[in-house]
Short mmCIF file of C-alpha atoms and ligand atoms in Angstrom, two decimals:
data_model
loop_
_atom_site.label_atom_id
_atom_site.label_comp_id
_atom_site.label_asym_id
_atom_site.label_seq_id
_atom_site.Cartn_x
_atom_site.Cartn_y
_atom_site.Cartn_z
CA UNK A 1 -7.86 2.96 0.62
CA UNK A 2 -11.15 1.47 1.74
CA UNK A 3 -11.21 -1.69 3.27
CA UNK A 4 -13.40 -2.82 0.12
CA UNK A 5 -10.68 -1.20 -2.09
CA UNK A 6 -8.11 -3.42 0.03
CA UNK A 7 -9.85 -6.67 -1.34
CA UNK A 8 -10.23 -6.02 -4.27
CA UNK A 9 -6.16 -5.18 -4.56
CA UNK A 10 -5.50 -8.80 -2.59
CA UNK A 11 -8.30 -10.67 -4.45
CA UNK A 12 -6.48 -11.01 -8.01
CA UNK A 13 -2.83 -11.73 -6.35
CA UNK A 14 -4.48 -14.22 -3.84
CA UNK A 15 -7.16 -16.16 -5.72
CA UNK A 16 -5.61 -18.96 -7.13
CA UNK A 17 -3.94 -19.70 -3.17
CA UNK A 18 -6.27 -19.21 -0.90
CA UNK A 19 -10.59 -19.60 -0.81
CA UNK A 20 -12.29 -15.98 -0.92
CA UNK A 21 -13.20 -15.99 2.91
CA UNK A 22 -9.57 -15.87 3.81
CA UNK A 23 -8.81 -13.51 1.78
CA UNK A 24 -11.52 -11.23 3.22
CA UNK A 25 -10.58 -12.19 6.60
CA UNK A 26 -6.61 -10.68 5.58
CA UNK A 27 -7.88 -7.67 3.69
CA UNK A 28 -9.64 -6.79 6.86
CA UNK A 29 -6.35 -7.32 9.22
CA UNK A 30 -4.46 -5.15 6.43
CA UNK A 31 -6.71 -2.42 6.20
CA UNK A 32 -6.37 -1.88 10.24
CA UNK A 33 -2.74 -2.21 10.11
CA UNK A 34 -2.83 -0.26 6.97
CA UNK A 35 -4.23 2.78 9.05
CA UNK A 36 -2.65 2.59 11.87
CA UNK A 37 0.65 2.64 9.99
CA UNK A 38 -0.34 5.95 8.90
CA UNK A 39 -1.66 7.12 12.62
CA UNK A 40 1.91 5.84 13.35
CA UNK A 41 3.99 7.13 11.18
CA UNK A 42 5.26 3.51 10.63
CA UNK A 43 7.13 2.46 7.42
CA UNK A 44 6.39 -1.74 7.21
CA UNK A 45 9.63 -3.48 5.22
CA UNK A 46 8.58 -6.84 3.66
CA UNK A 47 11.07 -9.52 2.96
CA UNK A 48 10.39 -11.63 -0.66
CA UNK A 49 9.59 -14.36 1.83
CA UNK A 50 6.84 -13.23 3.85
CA UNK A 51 3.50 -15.08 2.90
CA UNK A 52 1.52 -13.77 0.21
CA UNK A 53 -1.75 -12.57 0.99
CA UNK A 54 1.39 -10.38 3.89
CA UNK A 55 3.75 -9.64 0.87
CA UNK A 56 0.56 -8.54 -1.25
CA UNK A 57 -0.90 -5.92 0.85
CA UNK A 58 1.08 -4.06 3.68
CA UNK A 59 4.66 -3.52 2.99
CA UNK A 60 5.65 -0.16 1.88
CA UNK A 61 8.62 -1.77 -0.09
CA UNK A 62 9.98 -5.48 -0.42
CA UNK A 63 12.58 -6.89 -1.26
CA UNK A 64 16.13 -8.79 -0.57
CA UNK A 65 18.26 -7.89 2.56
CA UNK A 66 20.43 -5.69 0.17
CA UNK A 67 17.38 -3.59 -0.83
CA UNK A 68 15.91 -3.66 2.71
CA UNK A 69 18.77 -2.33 4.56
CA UNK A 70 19.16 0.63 2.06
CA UNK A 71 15.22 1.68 2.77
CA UNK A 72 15.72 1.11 6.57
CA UNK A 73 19.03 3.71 6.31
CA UNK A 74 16.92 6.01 4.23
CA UNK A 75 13.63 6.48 6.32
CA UNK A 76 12.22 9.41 7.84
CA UNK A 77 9.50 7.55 9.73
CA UNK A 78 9.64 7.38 13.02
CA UNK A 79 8.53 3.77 13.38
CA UNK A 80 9.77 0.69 10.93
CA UNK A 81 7.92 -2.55 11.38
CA UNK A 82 10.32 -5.50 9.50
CA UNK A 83 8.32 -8.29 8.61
CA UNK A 84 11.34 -10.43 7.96
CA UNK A 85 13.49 -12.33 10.58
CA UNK A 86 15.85 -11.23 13.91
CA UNK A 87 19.13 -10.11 12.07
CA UNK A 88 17.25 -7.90 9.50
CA UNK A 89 14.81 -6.01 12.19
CA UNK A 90 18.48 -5.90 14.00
CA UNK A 91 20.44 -4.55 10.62
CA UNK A 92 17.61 -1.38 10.48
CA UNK A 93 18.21 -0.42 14.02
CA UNK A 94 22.17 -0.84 13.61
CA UNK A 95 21.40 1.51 10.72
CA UNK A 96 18.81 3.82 11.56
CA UNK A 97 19.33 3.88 15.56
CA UNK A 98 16.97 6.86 16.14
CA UNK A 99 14.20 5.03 15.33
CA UNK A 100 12.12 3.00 17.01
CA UNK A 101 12.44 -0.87 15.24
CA UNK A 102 9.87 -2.99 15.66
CA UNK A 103 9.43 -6.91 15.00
CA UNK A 104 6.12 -8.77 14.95
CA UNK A 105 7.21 -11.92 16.69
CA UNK A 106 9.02 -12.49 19.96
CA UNK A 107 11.62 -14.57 18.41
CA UNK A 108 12.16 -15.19 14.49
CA UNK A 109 15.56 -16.62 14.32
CA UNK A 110 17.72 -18.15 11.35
CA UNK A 111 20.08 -20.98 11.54
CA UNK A 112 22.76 -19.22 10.20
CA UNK A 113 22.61 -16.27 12.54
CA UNK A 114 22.37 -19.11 15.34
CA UNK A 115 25.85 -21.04 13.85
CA UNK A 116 28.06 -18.67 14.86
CA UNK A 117 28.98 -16.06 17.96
CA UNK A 118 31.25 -13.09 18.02
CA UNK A 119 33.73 -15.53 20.44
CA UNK A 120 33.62 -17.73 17.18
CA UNK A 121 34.78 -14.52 15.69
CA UNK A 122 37.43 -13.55 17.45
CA UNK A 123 38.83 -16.96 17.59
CA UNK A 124 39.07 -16.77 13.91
CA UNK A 125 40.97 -14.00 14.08
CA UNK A 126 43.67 -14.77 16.46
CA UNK A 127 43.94 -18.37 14.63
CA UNK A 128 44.36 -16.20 11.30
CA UNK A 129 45.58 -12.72 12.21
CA UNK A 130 45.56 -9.95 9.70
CA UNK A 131 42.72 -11.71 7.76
CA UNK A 132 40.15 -9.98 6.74
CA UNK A 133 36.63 -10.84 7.61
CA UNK A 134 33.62 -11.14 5.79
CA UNK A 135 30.12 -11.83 7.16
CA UNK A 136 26.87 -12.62 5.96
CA UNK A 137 23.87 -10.17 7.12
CA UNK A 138 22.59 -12.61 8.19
CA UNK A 139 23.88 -13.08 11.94
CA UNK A 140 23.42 -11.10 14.79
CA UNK A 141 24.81 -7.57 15.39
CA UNK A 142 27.57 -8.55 17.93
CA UNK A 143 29.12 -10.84 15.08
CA UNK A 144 28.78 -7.77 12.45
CA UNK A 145 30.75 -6.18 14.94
CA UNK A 146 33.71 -7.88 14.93
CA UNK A 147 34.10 -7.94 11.26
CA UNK A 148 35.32 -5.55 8.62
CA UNK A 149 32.43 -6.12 5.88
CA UNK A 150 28.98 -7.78 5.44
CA UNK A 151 27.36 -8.83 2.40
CA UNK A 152 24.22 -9.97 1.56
CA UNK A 153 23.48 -12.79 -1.34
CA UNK A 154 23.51 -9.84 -3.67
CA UNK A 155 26.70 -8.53 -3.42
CA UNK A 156 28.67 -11.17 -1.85
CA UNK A 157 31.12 -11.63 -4.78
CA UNK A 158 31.66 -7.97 -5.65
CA UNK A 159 32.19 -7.72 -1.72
CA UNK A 160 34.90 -10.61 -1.62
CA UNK A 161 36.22 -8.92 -5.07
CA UNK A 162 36.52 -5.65 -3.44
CA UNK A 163 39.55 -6.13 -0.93
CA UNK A 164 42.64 -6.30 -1.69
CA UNK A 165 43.85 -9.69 0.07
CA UNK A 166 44.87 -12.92 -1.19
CA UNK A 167 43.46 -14.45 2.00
CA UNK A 168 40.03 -13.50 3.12
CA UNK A 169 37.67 -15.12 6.16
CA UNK A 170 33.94 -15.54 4.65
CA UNK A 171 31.66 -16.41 7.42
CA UNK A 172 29.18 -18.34 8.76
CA UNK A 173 27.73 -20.03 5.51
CA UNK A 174 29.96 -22.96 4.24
CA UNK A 175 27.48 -23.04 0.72
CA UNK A 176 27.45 -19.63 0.62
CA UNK A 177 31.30 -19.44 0.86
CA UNK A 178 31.74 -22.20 -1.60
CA UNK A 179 29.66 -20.65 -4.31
CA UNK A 180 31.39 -17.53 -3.99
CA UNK A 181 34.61 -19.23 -4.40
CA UNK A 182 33.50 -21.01 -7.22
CA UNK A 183 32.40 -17.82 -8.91
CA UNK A 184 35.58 -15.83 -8.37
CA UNK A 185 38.40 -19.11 -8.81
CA UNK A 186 39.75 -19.06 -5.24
CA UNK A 187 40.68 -22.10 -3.22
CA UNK A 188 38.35 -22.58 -0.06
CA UNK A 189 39.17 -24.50 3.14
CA UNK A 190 36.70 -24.85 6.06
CA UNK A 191 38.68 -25.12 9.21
CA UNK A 192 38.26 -28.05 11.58
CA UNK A 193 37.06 -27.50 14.70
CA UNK A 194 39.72 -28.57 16.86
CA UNK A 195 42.33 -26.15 15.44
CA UNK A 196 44.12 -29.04 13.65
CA UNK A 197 46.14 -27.38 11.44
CA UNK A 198 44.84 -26.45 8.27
CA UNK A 199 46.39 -27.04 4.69
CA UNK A 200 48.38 -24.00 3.24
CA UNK A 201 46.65 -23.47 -0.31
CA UNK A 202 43.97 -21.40 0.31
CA UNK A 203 42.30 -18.07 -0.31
CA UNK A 204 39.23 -18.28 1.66
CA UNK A 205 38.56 -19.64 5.13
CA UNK A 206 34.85 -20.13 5.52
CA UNK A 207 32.93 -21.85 8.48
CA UNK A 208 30.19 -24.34 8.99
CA UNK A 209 27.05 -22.30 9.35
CA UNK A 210 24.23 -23.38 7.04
CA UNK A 211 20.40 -22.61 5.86
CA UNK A 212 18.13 -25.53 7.37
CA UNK A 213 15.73 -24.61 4.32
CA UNK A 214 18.37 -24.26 1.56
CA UNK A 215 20.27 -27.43 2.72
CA UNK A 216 17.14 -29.35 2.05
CA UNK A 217 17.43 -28.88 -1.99
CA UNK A 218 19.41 -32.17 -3.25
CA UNK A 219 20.78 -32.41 -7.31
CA UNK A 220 18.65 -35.58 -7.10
CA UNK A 221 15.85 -32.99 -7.11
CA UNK A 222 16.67 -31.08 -10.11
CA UNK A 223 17.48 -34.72 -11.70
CA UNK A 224 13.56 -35.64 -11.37
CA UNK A 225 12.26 -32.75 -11.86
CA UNK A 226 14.48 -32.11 -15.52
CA UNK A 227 13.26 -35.53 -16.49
CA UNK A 228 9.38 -34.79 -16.12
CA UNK A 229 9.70 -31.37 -17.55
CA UNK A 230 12.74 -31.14 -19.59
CA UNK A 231 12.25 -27.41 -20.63
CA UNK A 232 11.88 -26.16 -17.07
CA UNK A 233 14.46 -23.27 -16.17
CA UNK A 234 15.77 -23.98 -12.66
CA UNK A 235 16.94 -21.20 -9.87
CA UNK A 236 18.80 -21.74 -6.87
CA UNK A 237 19.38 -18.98 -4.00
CA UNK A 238 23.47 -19.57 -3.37
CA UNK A 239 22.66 -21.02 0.21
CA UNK A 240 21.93 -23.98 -1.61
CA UNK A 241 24.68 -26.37 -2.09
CA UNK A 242 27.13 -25.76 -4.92
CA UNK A 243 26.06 -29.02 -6.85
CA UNK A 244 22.42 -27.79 -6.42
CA UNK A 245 23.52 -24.53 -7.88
CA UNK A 246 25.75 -25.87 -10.81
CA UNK A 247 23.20 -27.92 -11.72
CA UNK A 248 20.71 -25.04 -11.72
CA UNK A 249 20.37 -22.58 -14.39
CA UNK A 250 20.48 -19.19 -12.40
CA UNK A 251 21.58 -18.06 -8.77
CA UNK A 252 20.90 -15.24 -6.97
CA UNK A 253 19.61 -12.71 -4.41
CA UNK A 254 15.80 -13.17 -3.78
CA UNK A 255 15.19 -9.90 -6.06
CA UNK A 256 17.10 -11.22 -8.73
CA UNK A 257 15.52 -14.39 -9.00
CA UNK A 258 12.15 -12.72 -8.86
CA UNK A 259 13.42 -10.24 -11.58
CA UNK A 260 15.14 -12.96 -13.85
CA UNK A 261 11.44 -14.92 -13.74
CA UNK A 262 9.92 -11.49 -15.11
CA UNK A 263 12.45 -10.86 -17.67
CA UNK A 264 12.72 -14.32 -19.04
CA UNK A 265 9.80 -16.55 -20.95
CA UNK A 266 10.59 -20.17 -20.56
CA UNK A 267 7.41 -22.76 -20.13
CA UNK A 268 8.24 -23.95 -16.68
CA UNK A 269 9.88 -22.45 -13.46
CA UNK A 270 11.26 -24.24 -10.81
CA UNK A 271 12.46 -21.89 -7.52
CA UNK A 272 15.09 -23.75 -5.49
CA UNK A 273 14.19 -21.46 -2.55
CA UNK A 274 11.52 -21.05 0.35
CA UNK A 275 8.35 -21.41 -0.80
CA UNK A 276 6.16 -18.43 0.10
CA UNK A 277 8.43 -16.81 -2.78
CA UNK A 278 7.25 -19.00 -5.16
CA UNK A 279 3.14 -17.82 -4.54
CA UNK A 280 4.81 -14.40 -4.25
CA UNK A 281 6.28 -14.46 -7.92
CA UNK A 282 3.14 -16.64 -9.43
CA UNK A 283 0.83 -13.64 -7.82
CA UNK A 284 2.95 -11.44 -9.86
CA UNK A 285 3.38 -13.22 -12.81
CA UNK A 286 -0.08 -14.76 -13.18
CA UNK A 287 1.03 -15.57 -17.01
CA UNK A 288 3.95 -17.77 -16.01
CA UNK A 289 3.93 -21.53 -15.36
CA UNK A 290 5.46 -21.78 -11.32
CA UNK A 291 6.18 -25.70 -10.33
CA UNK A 292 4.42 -25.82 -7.05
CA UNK A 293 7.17 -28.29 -6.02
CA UNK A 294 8.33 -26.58 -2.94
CA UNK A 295 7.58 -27.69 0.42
CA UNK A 296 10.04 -25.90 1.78
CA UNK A 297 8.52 -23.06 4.23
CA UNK A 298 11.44 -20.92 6.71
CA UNK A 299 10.11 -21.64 10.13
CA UNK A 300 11.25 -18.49 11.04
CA UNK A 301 9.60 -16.23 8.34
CA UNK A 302 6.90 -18.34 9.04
CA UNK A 303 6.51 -16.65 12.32
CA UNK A 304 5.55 -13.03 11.09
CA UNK A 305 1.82 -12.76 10.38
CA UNK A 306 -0.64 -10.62 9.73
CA UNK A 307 -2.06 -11.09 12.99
CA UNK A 308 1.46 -10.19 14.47
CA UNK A 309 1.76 -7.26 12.77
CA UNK A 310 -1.35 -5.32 13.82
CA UNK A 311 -0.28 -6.26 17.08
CA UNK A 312 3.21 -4.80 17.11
CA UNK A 313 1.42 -2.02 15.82
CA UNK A 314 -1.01 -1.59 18.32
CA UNK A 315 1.39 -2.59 21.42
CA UNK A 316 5.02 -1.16 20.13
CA UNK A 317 5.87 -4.66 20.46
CA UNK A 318 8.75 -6.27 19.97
CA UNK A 319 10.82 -3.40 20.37
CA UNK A 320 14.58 -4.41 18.94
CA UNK A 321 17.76 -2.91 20.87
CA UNK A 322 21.13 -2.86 20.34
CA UNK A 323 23.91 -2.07 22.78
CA UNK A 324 25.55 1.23 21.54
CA UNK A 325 29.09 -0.07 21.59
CA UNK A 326 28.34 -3.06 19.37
CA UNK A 327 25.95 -0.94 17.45
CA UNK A 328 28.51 1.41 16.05
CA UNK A 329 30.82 -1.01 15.22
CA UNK A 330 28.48 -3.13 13.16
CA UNK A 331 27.20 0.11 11.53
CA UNK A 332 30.71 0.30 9.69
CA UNK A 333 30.57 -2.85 8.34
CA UNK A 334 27.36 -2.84 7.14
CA UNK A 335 27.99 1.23 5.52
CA UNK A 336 31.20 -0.89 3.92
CA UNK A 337 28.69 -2.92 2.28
CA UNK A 338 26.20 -0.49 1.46
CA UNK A 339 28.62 1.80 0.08
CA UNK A 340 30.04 -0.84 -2.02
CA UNK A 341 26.59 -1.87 -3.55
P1 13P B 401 18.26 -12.46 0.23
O1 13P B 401 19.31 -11.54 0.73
O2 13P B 401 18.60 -13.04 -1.10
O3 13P B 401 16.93 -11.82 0.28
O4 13P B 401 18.23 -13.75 1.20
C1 13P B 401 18.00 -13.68 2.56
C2 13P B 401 17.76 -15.02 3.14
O5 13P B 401 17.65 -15.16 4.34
C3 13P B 401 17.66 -16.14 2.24
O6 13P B 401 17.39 -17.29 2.95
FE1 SF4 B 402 17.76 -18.04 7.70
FE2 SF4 B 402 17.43 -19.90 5.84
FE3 SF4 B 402 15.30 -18.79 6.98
FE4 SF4 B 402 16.83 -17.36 5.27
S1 SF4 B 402 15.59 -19.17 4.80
S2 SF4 B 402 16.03 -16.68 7.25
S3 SF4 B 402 18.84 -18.18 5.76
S4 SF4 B 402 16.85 -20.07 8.00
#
């Protein structure tokens, strides 16, 4: 593709966000980084929340976690640039370990990766022995490691549904945890701190990790925003709180929502998620009516530019390692996961 070819493929998707000069400016950084992917034999993954005029123009494939870790254990390229945060660029190399994993920014962490350690972990386990443990993809690889499944926000329920326990440990994101006990009927506790002891009618045992971004959406919201537009169809990602999300109309994985908005016609959407996702799905849906209400941006997504990217590119920069030991032990909980769907 020609770099004038490259505009005109971002111009459409990026019109109604951006003023023409920027989006000639970002058609020129994609068409270098588009080449030198190919020089490189680099395959870029795109999260659904990497800005738009990003989202629009280099990825090889988005998508949710789910979807991403599946492409990153399927490559044959010998390079794969994540534009996404820390725990994903880390869940490709605990998955494809041969290759050489590369993350456009120095640091791009997540709050819920950052809530909880693999000595949080393993005090879990001795306080709760023969439990087993769940975890969210999205922590860090030593934490994976200790546990005997992940799960992403697309499979989390089938996940929990899958093992045959009447007591499971679901970690590190309280909301998370909630929702998923709300959707299959258990009983969830979240354990104090202090190792108080802990009521005896449960079936879950989450923890206190949450998304700063998520936490942020309040049923007050949802209240004001019903009342001005009463036919509005609301969607929550399940790290929001499980008020926010029983007073929404859908939740789901960041694919899902973006395929529900395709698949349904209602007047008015409202996304109860980070924002670049919103301009992502209006780009894509130019016929459907997004409420720009968000404000919401992930500081950490927010990290991974364009700009970023032709750099790693250029410099193999930042190159993401895992030590083997902890490496092979994540890889079995995330191939549990995978395998599971
Ligand atoms: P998805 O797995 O739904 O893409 O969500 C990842 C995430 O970090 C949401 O905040
Ligand atoms: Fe983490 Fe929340 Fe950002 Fe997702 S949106 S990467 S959960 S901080």
């Amino acid at each position: 593709m020609t770099l004038e070819e490259t505009y005109q493929m971002m111009r459409p998707k990026l019109d109604k966000l951006m003023p023409d000069g920027e989006i000639r400016y970002k058609a020129e950084l994609a068409y270098e980084i588009n080449q030198l992917k190919k020089e490189r034999n680099a395959i870029i993954l795109g999260h659904n929340y990497m800005e738009p005029a990003l989202f629009h123009s280099i990825p090889d494939f988005v998508g949710d976690s789910l979807a991403l870790s599946r492409k990153a254990a399927e490559t044959d390229q010998d390079i794969i640039v994540f534009c996404g945060v820390e725990f994903m660029a880390e869940t490709a190399k605990i998955l494809s370990p041969d290759k050489t994993v590369l993350l456009p920014a120095e640091k791009a962490g997540c709050s819920l990766a950052e809530s909880i350690t693999a000595e949080d972990v393993r005090q879990l386990k001795e306080r709760f022995p023969g439990v087993p443990v769940v975890t969210y993809v999205n922590t860090y690889a030593d934490v994976k490691a200790e546990c005997d499944i992940c799960c992403t926000s697309g499979n989390a329920v089938k996940v929990v549904e899958s093992l045959q326990s009447d007591v499971i440990i679901f970690l590190p994101d309280e909301y998370l945890a909630k929702n998923v006990a709300r959707e299959t009927g258990k009983k969830i506790i979240i354990p104090s701190r202090t190792g108080e002891t802990e009521p005896q009618d449960y079936q879950m045992i989450g923890w206190h990790g949450k998304c700063e971004v998520h936490e942020k959406f309040t049923v007050e919201d949802i209240e004001q925003v019903r009342k001005q537009f009463p036919d509005v169809l609301i969607l929550a990602h399940p790290e929001c709180s499980p008020e926010v999300v029983e007073a929404s109309d859908f939740s789901a994985s960041t694919t899902a929502m973006m395929n529900y908005v395709q698949e349904t016609n209602a007047p008015h959407y409202l996304l109860l998620t980070e924002c670049s996702m919103g301009d992502n799905i209006m780009a894509a849906n130019p016929d459907k009516e997004m409420l720009r209400l968000c404000s919401v941006r992930c500081p950490h997504m927010n990290q991974i530019t364009l700009e970023d990217t032709l750099a790693a590119l250029q410099k193999t920069q930042y190159v993401i390692e895992v030590p083997e030991e902890i490496r092979v032990k994540a890889a079995r909980s995330v191939q549990r996961m995978i395998e599971i769907g």
